[in-house]
Each structure stands twice: as C-alpha cells, then as structure tokens.
XYZ file of C-alpha atoms in Angstrom:
651
model
C -7.417 15.676 -50.760
C -4.109 16.377 -50.046
C -4.890 18.630 -46.809
C -6.848 15.908 -45.496
C -4.266 13.491 -46.008
C -1.767 15.334 -44.372
C -4.052 15.853 -41.335
C -5.169 12.420 -41.024
C -1.407 11.651 -41.338
C -0.840 14.059 -38.426
C -3.607 12.638 -36.519
C -2.333 9.001 -36.741
C 1.122 10.089 -35.777
C -0.126 12.216 -32.493
C -2.014 9.193 -31.566
C 0.641 6.597 -32.078
C 3.315 8.904 -30.231
C 0.444 9.018 -27.703
C 0.011 5.339 -27.307
C 3.931 4.920 -27.317
C 4.438 7.404 -24.583
C 1.636 5.608 -22.507
C 3.704 2.524 -22.486
C 6.474 3.749 -20.491
C 8.083 0.823 -19.692
C 7.319 -1.774 -22.637
C 7.412 0.647 -25.416
C 11.097 1.752 -25.305
C 12.820 -1.926 -26.241
C 12.019 -4.595 -28.593
C 12.447 -8.068 -27.265
C 15.606 -8.561 -29.064
C 16.905 -4.909 -27.833
C 16.008 -5.876 -24.501
C 17.722 -9.108 -24.724
C 20.956 -7.229 -26.083
C 20.487 -4.517 -23.085
C 20.235 -7.331 -20.615
C 23.327 -8.287 -18.727
C 23.677 -12.400 -19.079
C 22.589 -13.830 -16.336
C 26.208 -15.958 -16.072
C 27.804 -12.689 -15.465
C 25.278 -10.481 -13.715
C 26.662 -9.182 -10.246
C 24.134 -7.114 -8.885
C 25.699 -7.239 -5.383
C 29.155 -8.520 -4.435
C 29.590 -12.095 -4.528
C 29.898 -14.233 -1.246
C 33.765 -14.728 -1.784
C 34.425 -10.904 -2.813
C 35.295 -10.296 0.963
C 36.460 -6.784 -0.211
C 33.562 -5.962 -1.579
C 31.059 -7.200 1.547
C 33.784 -5.513 3.889
C 31.531 -2.417 2.433
C 28.566 -3.386 3.682
C 27.238 -1.841 7.004
C 29.080 -4.208 9.843
C 26.464 -3.270 12.640
C 23.737 -4.417 10.294
C 25.588 -7.745 9.419
C 26.486 -8.258 13.323
C 23.069 -7.979 13.953
C 21.448 -10.308 11.346
C 24.177 -12.977 12.482
C 23.089 -12.643 16.208
C 19.543 -13.186 14.971
C 20.571 -16.343 12.831
C 22.154 -17.953 15.605
C 19.185 -18.348 17.345
C 17.909 -20.324 14.745
C 20.681 -22.756 14.412
C 18.279 -25.265 16.057
C 15.301 -24.266 14.496
C 13.069 -27.098 13.582
C 11.524 -26.266 10.089
C 7.533 -27.117 10.468
C 5.286 -28.673 8.047
C 2.084 -26.580 7.474
C -0.867 -29.019 8.227
C -3.971 -29.171 5.499
C -6.068 -28.037 8.316
C -4.212 -24.723 9.108
C -5.261 -23.928 5.484
C -8.833 -25.030 5.807
C -9.216 -22.648 8.599
C -9.789 -19.617 6.131
C -12.900 -21.818 5.271
C -13.919 -22.613 8.626
C -13.446 -19.817 10.685
C -12.227 -16.830 8.363
C -8.855 -17.177 9.926
C -5.856 -16.360 7.727
C -3.194 -15.335 10.544
C -2.350 -18.884 11.777
C -1.366 -20.354 8.224
C 0.456 -17.119 7.417
C 2.091 -17.053 10.828
C 3.802 -20.185 10.121
C 4.492 -19.506 6.364
C 6.131 -16.270 7.183
C 8.134 -17.146 9.909
C 9.708 -19.902 7.817
C 10.922 -17.109 5.080
C 12.027 -14.923 7.587
C 14.329 -17.531 9.227
C 15.566 -18.547 5.902
C 16.305 -14.943 4.700
C 18.318 -13.843 8.197
C 20.376 -17.336 7.717
C 21.462 -16.604 4.552
C 22.841 -13.005 5.485
C 24.558 -14.405 8.386
C 26.152 -17.285 6.040
C 27.325 -14.277 3.825
C 28.670 -11.999 6.648
C 30.681 -15.407 8.282
C 31.269 -16.918 5.307
C 32.317 -20.726 7.479
C 29.518 -22.773 6.526
C 27.929 -22.845 9.531
C 24.513 -22.083 8.498
C 24.555 -24.304 5.420
C 22.883 -27.061 6.825
C 20.068 -25.050 8.244
C 19.314 -23.230 4.571
C 19.281 -26.609 3.224
C 16.778 -27.796 5.668
C 14.765 -24.613 5.132
C 14.845 -24.782 1.093
C 13.960 -28.169 1.486
C 10.969 -27.543 3.801
C 9.700 -24.755 1.641
C 9.962 -26.813 -1.586
C 7.926 -29.316 0.104
C 4.759 -27.302 0.750
C 1.933 -27.891 -1.560
C 1.419 -24.096 -1.829
C 3.784 -21.058 -1.479
C 1.120 -18.493 -1.091
C -1.928 -17.570 1.228
C -5.047 -19.890 1.634
C -6.958 -16.217 1.680
C -5.565 -15.899 -1.830
C -7.268 -19.221 -3.131
C -10.058 -18.912 -5.534
C -13.425 -18.908 -3.536
C -14.855 -22.150 -5.083
C -16.079 -25.520 -3.929
C -13.138 -26.797 -6.346
C -10.799 -25.559 -3.808
C -12.472 -25.337 -0.442
C -9.421 -23.958 1.188
C -6.951 -26.125 -0.205
C -4.451 -25.885 -3.052
C -4.912 -27.714 -6.153
C -1.336 -28.537 -6.995
C -2.142 -29.690 -10.371
C -2.745 -26.000 -11.148
C -0.426 -23.610 -9.878
C -0.923 -19.960 -10.013
C 0.896 -17.099 -8.757
C -0.091 -14.551 -6.019
C 1.797 -12.152 -3.825
C 3.488 -14.671 -1.254
C 4.196 -17.182 -3.713
C 6.160 -14.439 -5.416
C 7.930 -13.571 -2.636
C 9.245 -16.847 -1.398
C 10.606 -17.404 -5.162
C 12.598 -14.274 -4.214
C 13.897 -16.067 -1.405
C 14.882 -19.089 -2.911
C 16.420 -17.078 -6.072
C 18.907 -15.189 -3.310
C 19.716 -18.456 -1.689
C 21.041 -19.916 -5.294
C 23.007 -16.786 -5.874
C 24.953 -16.509 -2.802
C 25.420 -20.029 -1.603
C 24.214 -22.126 -4.550
C 28.081 -23.374 -4.871
C 28.302 -24.579 -1.226
C 24.762 -26.522 -1.753
C 26.271 -28.014 -4.811
C 29.143 -29.226 -2.842
C 26.342 -31.129 -0.614
C 24.466 -32.242 -3.343
C 23.492 -30.960 -6.884
C 19.684 -31.914 -5.858
C 19.183 -29.030 -3.830
C 19.611 -26.137 -6.520
C 17.869 -28.390 -9.263
C 14.597 -28.643 -6.819
C 14.759 -25.069 -6.135
C 14.749 -24.056 -9.893
C 12.121 -26.856 -10.967
C 9.511 -25.827 -8.220
C 10.077 -21.933 -8.980
C 9.726 -22.927 -12.820
C 6.800 -24.891 -12.132
C 4.945 -23.012 -9.862
C 6.054 -19.092 -10.907
C 7.802 -18.835 -14.261
C 5.658 -21.056 -16.345
C 2.268 -19.943 -15.051
C 3.037 -16.737 -15.403
C 4.292 -17.088 -19.035
C 1.296 -18.871 -20.061
C -1.511 -18.332 -17.861
C -3.453 -15.079 -17.446
C -3.949 -13.491 -13.863
C -6.253 -11.233 -12.595
C -3.623 -8.788 -11.020
C -1.771 -8.663 -14.459
C -4.362 -6.133 -15.949
C -7.883 -4.142 -15.524
C -10.766 -6.405 -13.983
C -14.004 -7.138 -16.039
C -15.601 -3.809 -14.820
C -12.416 -1.787 -15.773
C -11.112 -1.342 -12.232
C -7.211 -0.692 -13.019
C -4.477 -2.959 -10.997
C -3.527 -2.730 -7.832
C -0.420 -3.029 -5.650
C -0.191 -6.658 -6.271
C 1.008 -5.804 -9.750
C 4.130 -4.256 -9.340
C 4.559 -6.185 -6.311
C 4.417 -9.518 -7.799
C 6.492 -8.417 -10.654
C 9.384 -7.375 -8.722
C 9.616 -10.374 -7.069
C 9.214 -12.181 -10.439
C 11.826 -9.948 -11.630
C 14.258 -10.978 -9.110
C 13.844 -14.519 -9.242
C 13.916 -15.024 -13.172
C 16.883 -12.606 -13.553
C 19.022 -14.691 -10.652
C 17.633 -17.994 -11.366
C 16.881 -18.481 -15.072
C 20.124 -19.648 -16.968
C 18.487 -19.477 -20.360
C 19.067 -15.890 -21.500
C 16.479 -16.093 -24.372
C 13.782 -17.422 -21.600
C 15.308 -14.688 -19.260
C 14.868 -11.793 -21.594
C 11.288 -13.457 -23.034
C 10.241 -13.164 -19.145
C 11.372 -9.714 -18.607
C 9.482 -8.342 -22.074
C 6.491 -9.604 -20.976
C 6.824 -8.361 -17.229
C 7.122 -4.907 -18.615
C 3.977 -4.937 -20.459
C 2.376 -6.278 -17.429
C 3.868 -3.293 -15.172
C 2.370 -0.874 -17.854
C -1.191 -2.127 -17.064
C -0.650 -0.718 -13.679
C 1.347 2.636 -14.855
C -0.773 3.178 -17.698
C -3.914 3.998 -15.744
C -2.392 5.398 -12.659
C -3.379 8.935 -12.114
C -1.026 11.775 -13.420
C -0.701 13.412 -9.778
C 0.488 10.381 -8.477
C -2.086 9.671 -6.072
C -2.486 5.930 -4.891
C -6.015 5.241 -4.090
C -4.922 2.697 -1.661
C -3.250 4.932 0.670
C 0.285 5.399 2.525
C 0.271 2.176 3.861
C -0.046 0.375 0.397
C 2.332 2.851 -1.586
C 5.105 0.899 -0.172
C 3.970 -2.120 -2.405
C 2.519 0.130 -5.063
C 4.654 2.913 -6.554
C 7.520 1.741 -4.398
C 7.148 -1.687 -5.917
C 7.396 -0.012 -9.529
C 10.624 1.670 -8.089
C 12.008 -1.679 -7.178
C 11.868 -3.193 -10.672
C 13.244 -0.278 -12.259
C 16.119 -0.027 -10.027
C 17.023 -3.994 -10.290
C 16.261 -3.366 -14.089
C 18.786 -0.729 -14.165
C 21.049 -2.925 -12.402
C 20.600 -5.779 -14.909
C 20.735 -3.475 -17.849
C 23.838 -1.121 -17.303
C 21.169 1.673 -16.438
C 18.929 1.263 -19.561
C 15.540 2.374 -17.621
C 17.086 5.817 -15.982
C 14.917 7.654 -18.463
C 11.796 6.598 -16.440
C 12.858 8.539 -13.718
C 12.327 11.720 -15.412
C 8.598 10.908 -16.153
C 6.459 13.315 -14.201
C 4.181 10.575 -13.389
C 6.583 8.412 -11.904
C 7.966 11.550 -10.045
C 4.577 12.454 -8.520
C 3.817 8.597 -7.586
C 7.060 8.717 -5.292
C 6.372 12.059 -4.025
C 2.545 10.871 -2.476
C 3.980 9.345 0.531
C 5.088 12.579 1.772
C 2.329 14.502 0.453
C -0.005 11.794 2.443
C 1.545 12.778 5.882
C 0.360 14.017 8.448
C 2.895 13.898 11.252
C 5.813 11.739 11.960
C 3.334 8.819 12.970
C 0.432 9.549 11.198
C -0.345 9.605 7.703
C -4.174 9.780 5.557
C -5.760 6.435 5.692
C -8.609 6.654 3.302
C -10.076 3.385 2.687
C -8.083 0.124 3.788
C -4.663 1.937 4.781
C -3.091 1.956 7.936
C -3.036 5.410 10.120
C 0.285 4.620 11.268
C 2.357 2.716 8.675
C 5.398 1.793 8.729
C 8.419 3.791 6.434
C 10.960 1.817 4.201
C 13.488 4.372 4.919
C 16.195 3.489 2.912
C 14.116 2.602 -0.318
C 12.120 5.855 0.243
C 15.585 7.647 0.002
C 16.807 5.652 -3.016
C 13.761 6.736 -4.927
C 13.597 10.259 -4.064
C 17.605 10.115 -4.984
C 16.787 8.536 -8.565
C 14.348 11.373 -9.249
C 16.406 13.984 -7.887
C 13.803 15.121 -5.227
C 15.383 16.304 -1.994
C 12.528 16.545 -0.166
C 11.610 13.067 -0.537
C 15.059 12.144 0.294
C 15.359 13.785 3.601
C 12.187 12.136 4.578
C 13.476 8.660 3.731
C 16.634 9.721 5.853
C 14.489 10.892 8.633
C 13.007 7.432 8.920
C 16.196 5.438 9.230
C 16.521 3.528 12.678
C 19.355 1.380 14.075
C 18.971 -2.433 12.464
C 17.663 -5.004 15.025
C 18.446 -7.859 13.001
C 14.927 -8.269 11.465
C 14.520 -9.170 7.862
C 10.556 -8.144 7.711
C 8.014 -10.065 6.022
C 8.133 -8.884 2.675
C 10.650 -7.319 -0.026
C 13.519 -9.050 0.907
C 15.716 -7.706 -1.772
C 15.714 -3.957 -0.584
C 17.937 -5.586 2.030
C 20.929 -5.609 -0.209
C 20.624 -2.135 -1.192
C 20.276 -1.115 2.206
C 23.670 -2.815 3.143
C 25.838 -0.908 1.243
C 24.491 2.941 1.803
C 24.282 3.400 5.523
C 26.934 5.531 5.649
C 25.435 7.818 2.905
C 22.204 7.499 5.146
C 23.628 8.605 8.148
C 25.124 11.755 6.353
C 22.299 12.807 4.555
C 20.065 15.556 5.595
C 16.652 14.752 7.501
C 13.153 16.175 7.975
C 9.725 16.190 7.086
C 8.310 18.363 4.442
C 5.202 18.825 5.694
C 3.618 20.978 2.890
C 1.048 23.477 3.980
C -1.314 22.188 0.886
C -1.681 19.337 -1.219
C -4.110 19.089 -4.148
C -4.507 15.774 -5.936
C -6.881 16.427 -8.751
C -7.322 13.073 -10.015
C -7.422 11.181 -6.813
C -10.068 14.050 -5.684
C -7.920 14.290 -2.558
C -6.818 17.687 -0.345
C -5.109 18.124 2.446
C -4.249 21.150 4.175
C -2.440 22.370 7.669
C -2.233 25.492 9.622
C 1.478 26.062 9.154
C 3.681 24.312 6.611
C 6.499 22.535 7.971
C 5.261 21.906 11.223
C 2.086 19.710 12.829
C 1.164 22.647 14.792
C -2.755 23.493 14.763
C -5.000 22.031 12.633
C -4.870 19.706 9.838
C -7.477 18.916 7.696
C -8.058 16.308 4.854
C -11.140 15.337 2.194
C -11.758 13.029 -0.635
C -14.176 12.708 -3.684
C -13.269 9.674 -5.948
C -15.625 6.547 -6.210
C -17.036 3.587 -4.481
C -14.834 1.031 -6.446
C -11.585 2.367 -5.448
C -8.796 -0.508 -4.554
C -9.412 -1.370 -1.055
C -12.749 0.495 -0.996
C -14.508 1.752 1.894
C -17.885 3.661 0.959
C -16.488 7.120 1.792
C -17.198 9.847 -0.715
C -17.020 13.342 0.985
C -15.439 11.641 4.025
C -12.951 13.691 5.908
C -10.524 13.866 8.514
C -9.271 16.516 11.434
C -6.186 16.312 13.131
C -4.573 18.751 15.641
C -0.923 19.136 16.504
C -0.380 16.142 14.476
C -2.885 13.967 16.567
C -6.107 12.396 15.477
C -9.461 14.149 16.417
C -12.215 12.975 13.843
C -11.271 10.300 12.089
C -10.862 7.690 9.331
C -10.933 4.313 11.447
C -9.663 2.525 8.462
C -9.344 -0.994 8.211
C -9.237 -3.761 10.841
C -7.878 -7.395 10.585
C -8.419 -9.067 7.419
C -10.310 -12.291 7.261
C -12.199 -14.186 4.610
C -15.099 -11.879 4.997
C -12.903 -8.703 3.952
C -12.532 -9.816 0.354
C -15.938 -11.384 -0.018
C -19.418 -10.628 -1.177
C -19.635 -9.636 2.697
C -17.094 -6.949 2.659
C -19.895 -4.343 3.237
C -21.477 -6.038 6.222
C -18.241 -4.963 8.005
C -19.125 -1.574 10.000
C -15.884 -0.117 9.190
C -16.158 -0.204 5.625
C -19.628 1.818 5.321
C -20.444 5.185 5.022
C -22.230 5.592 8.312
C -19.254 4.722 10.479
C -17.338 7.657 8.064
C -17.892 11.424 8.785
C -20.873 11.352 5.866
C -24.602 11.544 6.473
C -27.417 8.728 6.043
C -29.921 10.111 4.007
C -33.879 8.944 4.078
C -32.295 5.971 5.892
C -29.842 5.079 2.889
C -26.205 5.072 2.827
C -23.460 5.071 0.207
C -23.419 1.532 -1.746
C -19.932 0.092 -3.585
C -19.642 0.583 -7.104
C -18.018 2.818 -9.676
C -21.251 4.410 -10.660
C -21.478 5.856 -6.962
C -19.110 8.924 -6.849
C -18.213 12.050 -6.117
C -19.384 15.085 -8.770
C -17.674 17.781 -9.467
C -14.989 18.989 -7.219
C -13.254 22.098 -6.790
C -10.110 22.885 -4.630
C -9.391 26.775 -3.855
C -6.712 28.180 -0.905
C -6.366 32.057 -0.003
C -5.216 34.342 2.357
C -6.044 32.069 5.722
C -8.221 29.196 4.127
C -8.016 26.059 2.036
C -11.598 24.845 0.894
C -12.436 21.615 -0.949
C -16.034 21.441 -2.613
C -17.437 18.021 -3.367
C -20.782 17.015 -4.580
C -21.871 13.822 -2.976
C -25.070 13.333 -4.466
C -24.406 10.586 -6.983
C -22.552 8.722 -4.256
C -25.821 7.584 -2.700
C -28.660 5.451 -4.394
C -31.507 6.587 -5.808
C -33.952 5.505 -2.936
C -31.989 8.347 -0.987
C -33.928 10.969 -2.945
C -30.988 13.430 -3.030
C -30.947 15.864 -5.864
C -28.181 18.354 -4.537
C -25.523 17.466 -1.966
C -23.004 19.834 -2.099
C -20.194 19.688 0.782
C -17.797 22.500 1.501
C -14.585 21.353 3.851
C -12.807 24.422 4.918
C -9.568 25.014 6.975
C -9.725 28.625 8.680
C -5.794 28.717 9.522
C -5.197 29.322 13.128
C -8.879 29.149 13.663
C -11.296 26.230 13.072
C -12.624 23.805 10.455
C -16.030 24.444 9.162
C -18.111 21.588 7.203
C -20.901 23.125 5.542
C -23.486 20.775 3.298
C -25.876 22.427 1.051
C -28.697 19.832 0.302
C -31.923 19.775 -1.929
C -33.979 16.441 -1.468
C -36.882 14.713 -3.355
C -37.901 13.909 0.336
C -36.902 14.563 3.720
C -38.216 11.704 5.724
C -35.055 11.313 8.178
C -31.487 12.431 8.109
C -28.317 11.851 10.107
C -24.883 12.803 10.219
C -22.302 10.635 11.418
C -18.597 11.909 12.941
C -15.967 9.356 14.087
C -13.489 10.336 16.729
C -11.446 8.244 19.165
C -11.925 9.838 22.175
C -14.914 10.105 24.827
C -17.380 12.948 23.670
C -20.121 14.773 25.892
C -22.858 16.768 25.143
C -22.472 20.279 25.997
C -24.703 23.013 25.992
C -27.290 22.972 23.129
C -25.735 23.038 19.854
C -22.227 22.087 21.299
C -20.598 18.686 21.490
C -17.056 18.162 23.732
C -14.308 15.867 22.570
C -11.969 15.119 25.467
C -9.030 15.019 23.170
C -6.050 13.176 25.067
C -3.474 11.879 22.335
C -0.693 9.327 23.338
C 2.392 11.841 23.651
C 0.150 14.912 23.375
C -1.528 17.845 25.436
C -4.825 17.025 26.317
C -7.197 19.532 25.437
C -11.147 19.895 24.788
C -12.328 20.653 21.476
C -16.013 21.739 20.251
C -18.039 20.337 17.432
C -20.586 23.500 17.036
C -24.154 22.708 15.254
C -27.325 24.339 15.223
C -29.552 22.678 17.976
C -32.735 23.831 16.448
C -31.437 21.101 13.381
C -30.017 18.261 14.963
C -30.430 16.080 18.236
C -27.176 14.917 19.119
C -26.288 11.429 20.505
C -22.820 9.773 21.353
C -22.229 5.741 21.195
C -19.227 3.578 21.758
C -18.595 1.433 19.070
C -18.404 -2.367 20.388
C -15.604 -4.001 18.833
C -15.922 -7.673 19.499
C -15.950 -9.454 16.163
C -12.863 -11.216 14.604
C -12.206 -7.927 12.403
C -12.113 -5.531 15.066
C -8.881 -6.869 16.434
C -7.047 -4.818 13.878
C -8.889 -1.820 14.991
C -7.884 -2.301 18.591
C -4.285 -2.608 17.648
C -4.546 0.614 15.716
C -6.663 2.779 18.112
C -7.582 0.799 21.131
C -10.941 0.465 22.415
C -11.962 3.970 21.726
C -13.953 4.404 19.192
C -16.615 6.796 19.168
C -19.563 7.465 16.712
C -21.101 10.678 17.154
C -24.592 10.613 15.345
C -26.705 14.219 14.714
C -30.382 13.261 13.982
C -32.338 15.977 12.094
C -35.322 16.972 14.268
C -37.477 18.051 11.297
C -35.721 17.206 7.989
C -36.070 19.728 5.060
C -36.232 19.267 1.247
C -33.931 21.940 0.923
C -31.630 23.225 3.722
C -28.044 23.926 5.131
C -26.087 22.557 7.810
C -23.138 23.703 9.054
C -20.125 22.275 11.464
C -17.513 24.072 12.975
C -14.680 22.020 14.771
C -12.599 24.284 17.247
C -10.515 24.511 20.138
C -12.443 24.806 23.457
C -11.223 28.229 25.445
C -9.678 27.274 28.342
C-alpha cells in the first residue's frame, strides 16, 4: 500500500510538473508576484521620454530625419471619416481593401507625426496629432469590416453597443498609447479632454471587452484547432496599450496576468520543432509577436521573463524563419503564405540575440535596409527598439544560413538543397500535415522545386483576401484546392478540408548524396476516391534531379490525373517529356525536363485564367504566368507505381 501511495504521489508530482511546465508564461508567477514585478505605470520608462534629449540623441538620426521629412508632407493632411458604405462593401462586393486603405493610412500618418514631434520637439505637429486622435476616436469601429461577425445582425456594420477586439482595433490602441506616452503633456496643455478621450475609448473598446468577454482567438476552436497569429499579435498590442495607458496598477497587473494565460493557449499546443503552419509570411505576427510580448514584458519587469529565452520550443519558433528560407527573396509558401514576404530585420536580429543564435542574428542583419520614413501598417512599437540599435546592426555580421537539410517532424515539413550555404542547384520541400491547419489549403503531400533559388514547380499560395476567403466558399477558390497543387485527382476526387483528412505516417532520411521524404496521403482523400494506399516519395538526388514516386493501391481505377503547377510556359516534348522554359527574373534562363512514362500518362498544359477579385494577389506575386500541367492516366490501374523526374535539360 505504501509503495502504491509513493507511486501515485510520484505520478501526481510528475503530471503536475508537466502541466506547470506547459504553461511557460503564466505558470511562473502568481498575480501578486507579477504585480510586484511590474514597474508601476508612473515610473515606467521603456524608451527615453520626449524631453530627455540626451537619450534621444542616441536614436538613429538618419531614421528620425526620414520620419520628419515624411511627416512634413502630412502637415496639411485632411483626416477623413470612413463612410458606412465603405464598410458595407464587404457584404455588397466582398471588397475589404477600400475601407482598410483609409483606416490604415490614418494610423500611418498618426504614427509618423508622432515620431516627427518626438524628434523636433517644437510643437509643430501637435495640432495634427490632436486632429488625428480625435478623428480615430470618432470612428465607429477601429477594426476591419472583414472581421465583423458574418450574420444579419451585423451585415457589414459594427454594433457599437457590443465592442469586441480583433487585429486592427488592438493595433489602434497601440498608436494611441504611444501618443499618450510621448506627447500627453502637450495634449493636456491644449485640453485635458484629449487624453481623457483616448483612455475612455481604449478602455471601452479594448480593455473591458478583453477582461470580460471570451474571444475566439484566445483559445482553441470548437473543433480543437489551436489559436493562430491573432493570439500573440493582438496580445502584443493589448500589452503595449495597457502598460502605457492604464494608470491603475492593480487593473494593469490583472490585465497582464490574464494576457499571459491567453498567450499560453498559443504556446502550449505549438509544435516542439517550432514549425509555423501559417508559413514565413505569418511568422512575423505569430512567433515574432510572441517575442514582442516577451521583449516588452522584460522591459516592464526588469527582465523577469528572460527565462523563456532558454526554452527550446521558443528557440525553435524563432529559428523557423531561416529554416523556411529558399533564397534571399523566396521562402516556403505552403497554405496562405507569401512566396516573397518582407523581413522585419531588426526584430529578427533581436529575437536571435535573445536566444543567442548567431545564425538568426546574421539573417536579421542581412535584411537591414536604409530607412525611408515609412512606419508600415503594423507592429508600430518595433520602431522604438529599432531606433536605438542601428549602429549595432550596421556593425553586425550578415549572411544567410541556408541549411542543407531541414526536418520539422511535428509540422511534417522537409526541405533540402544541393549545397549548404548557397542557393546554387536544386531545392525541394514537401509537407504532410492535415487539412485543418491555420490558413489551410488542401495540400497534403504537396511539394515545390526551385533551382538556383528561383521557382520551378511552385505552390501558388494565396491571392487577394476578400469576403469569400474566410467563408464557407473558401474552397471554391481554385488556389486553395488540391487539384491546383502538385497533387493527384483520384477517381474524380480531390482532397477535402477537415482535420480528419491528413497525412499518414511520414519518414525522413538523408544519406550520401540524397535527402528523401516519404508520406502516405491516402487519408487525405475522401472515401469515394477509393484509395487504399498512396505512398509518395520525394527525393532530392543532389546535383542531379528531383524524383517523385507514387506507389498506389486503389479499390477502383476509373480516372486519375496528376497535377503540376509552374510559373513558366511549358511545352510537350517527345513522348514522356515536358519542357519547362525556366526564365526567372534576375536569373539565367534554361529548359528543364519533367519526365514520365508515356505509356501511363497523356500530358496537357493549360494557362490558368486569372480574372476573379481574388486573383489580383496572384498576379501581384507571380504575374499572369500560372500554368497547370495535367497528366491524365491513359489506363488507370488499381495497383501501380508512377514516377516523375525533374532535371535540367542538357544544352
């Protein structure tokens, strides 16, 4: 009995410890301990106050002058209201950009004016700041109509009696909070009503809803999908705003304590390998926003959260950004990711420095470019960090890690290149996963092939977001569907969405001269496809070619088509050969061969028609150059092996 008690006690202790370790952020301190650790609002100086001219002399002067020059163009800016009919466009036409263009511009102008006033400190921009604050406070909704609940109760307009918090309303709170911090005294000299209004609107629209209402982005969905980038991104702005604006230190501590629990809902289910299923272009608001929270928390608590930087999952979350790199311009773009995302250089460098990763630091420093006076659309607070570290960045080592092999077993993504540290030659990447990932495309078993860092066989990625994108019509958009990926259509069936449609066993191996990824994709197809076994093997033979081998067993074999996507014109060569006319911008043109068994397949090539509103984003990324290769099985078999080889054509 005593042994049983000891065993049970040990089991309980281990289980409790594991649960505590899972809550990396919220499990460290009690609310009272956090309250003690937080520097009181009245004493907190995250960056030099405006009148600390010695402090601001350490800011990068070229950056500040660029902001000043830009702000001077806004001295006569007329702050627009946003008509209700622009909000209604999301319902009437599906367009979200007209509304957002006005909203984003106003915040851009406000942020630029603030930086100019800090730099000059003569009051020249104060009246424009007042008008901007007042105009934004008078908006019915700080967010985007695309984020309104899709119901007749809203029909494209905000219910102002029921405020809730989404991405852009949280971003707005950050802008107002930094205006208060830097020029609050100048606003008070004009009228005490300005700061009072800023706090009232932020408290009503942001603080109170966050403390009293559940929000879908805070925790798992009903079907168990983990929170996506909205969670840490919104939290980073919530944290900025509450630390700066909330003068009641008890309320301030309570908000931060809750925020830590919300962040853990993002961190706990995150894969140990750090893989971001939203891709590199969303990493900047996912793992990077988690880092933003920690950086600010450490500033506000005298480094009470630096322990997180030693956590291996957190470290892997950071490293993902350079592990997902193809070349200086191109990154893996599975799902809704962008093939050429922008890099937040300073933030990446800071993250790398925090986790003591010299590769990540070199990677971040590589993307530093001269400031042109733009504050961008999002993550406004990152500019304050950037202003005070330009000398360090200029002196930092710069370079791209470009690892030869990347294997993310939790995310089920593999990437391999011919040579480490260079983009020369072939690069191939492939994925398993499931069809309920964040920003999901139905793409289990999909792969891409690049050469010399430029695209050859591609994942098209996403187009322009419209109302249709995040509705029940999402998979009526062609580029979200498996038959517009490098995947088969089996007995007339394509992959459906849903967590049950997933990869079977996956395996990764690498040896002398090759890297190979095996993935079973039978479970990714519906029952009517009649798939018993479909094992896909994707193999990079270094310096030679890329092989794709499908070993299949079907219950029936009525029709079967293999699809391949490229951004270059493709011709039919001799039987069993397709010629892809690779002609990348900034690269050397060459022909590539895709070889197949002509007794198995009949090939055809079609140019994808780009004429829908969603297609604007495809054209902006790739041009009007998307081609789909369709290899139709001549006599489908229930048991078969199909092989495709991608190689450079000998000249």
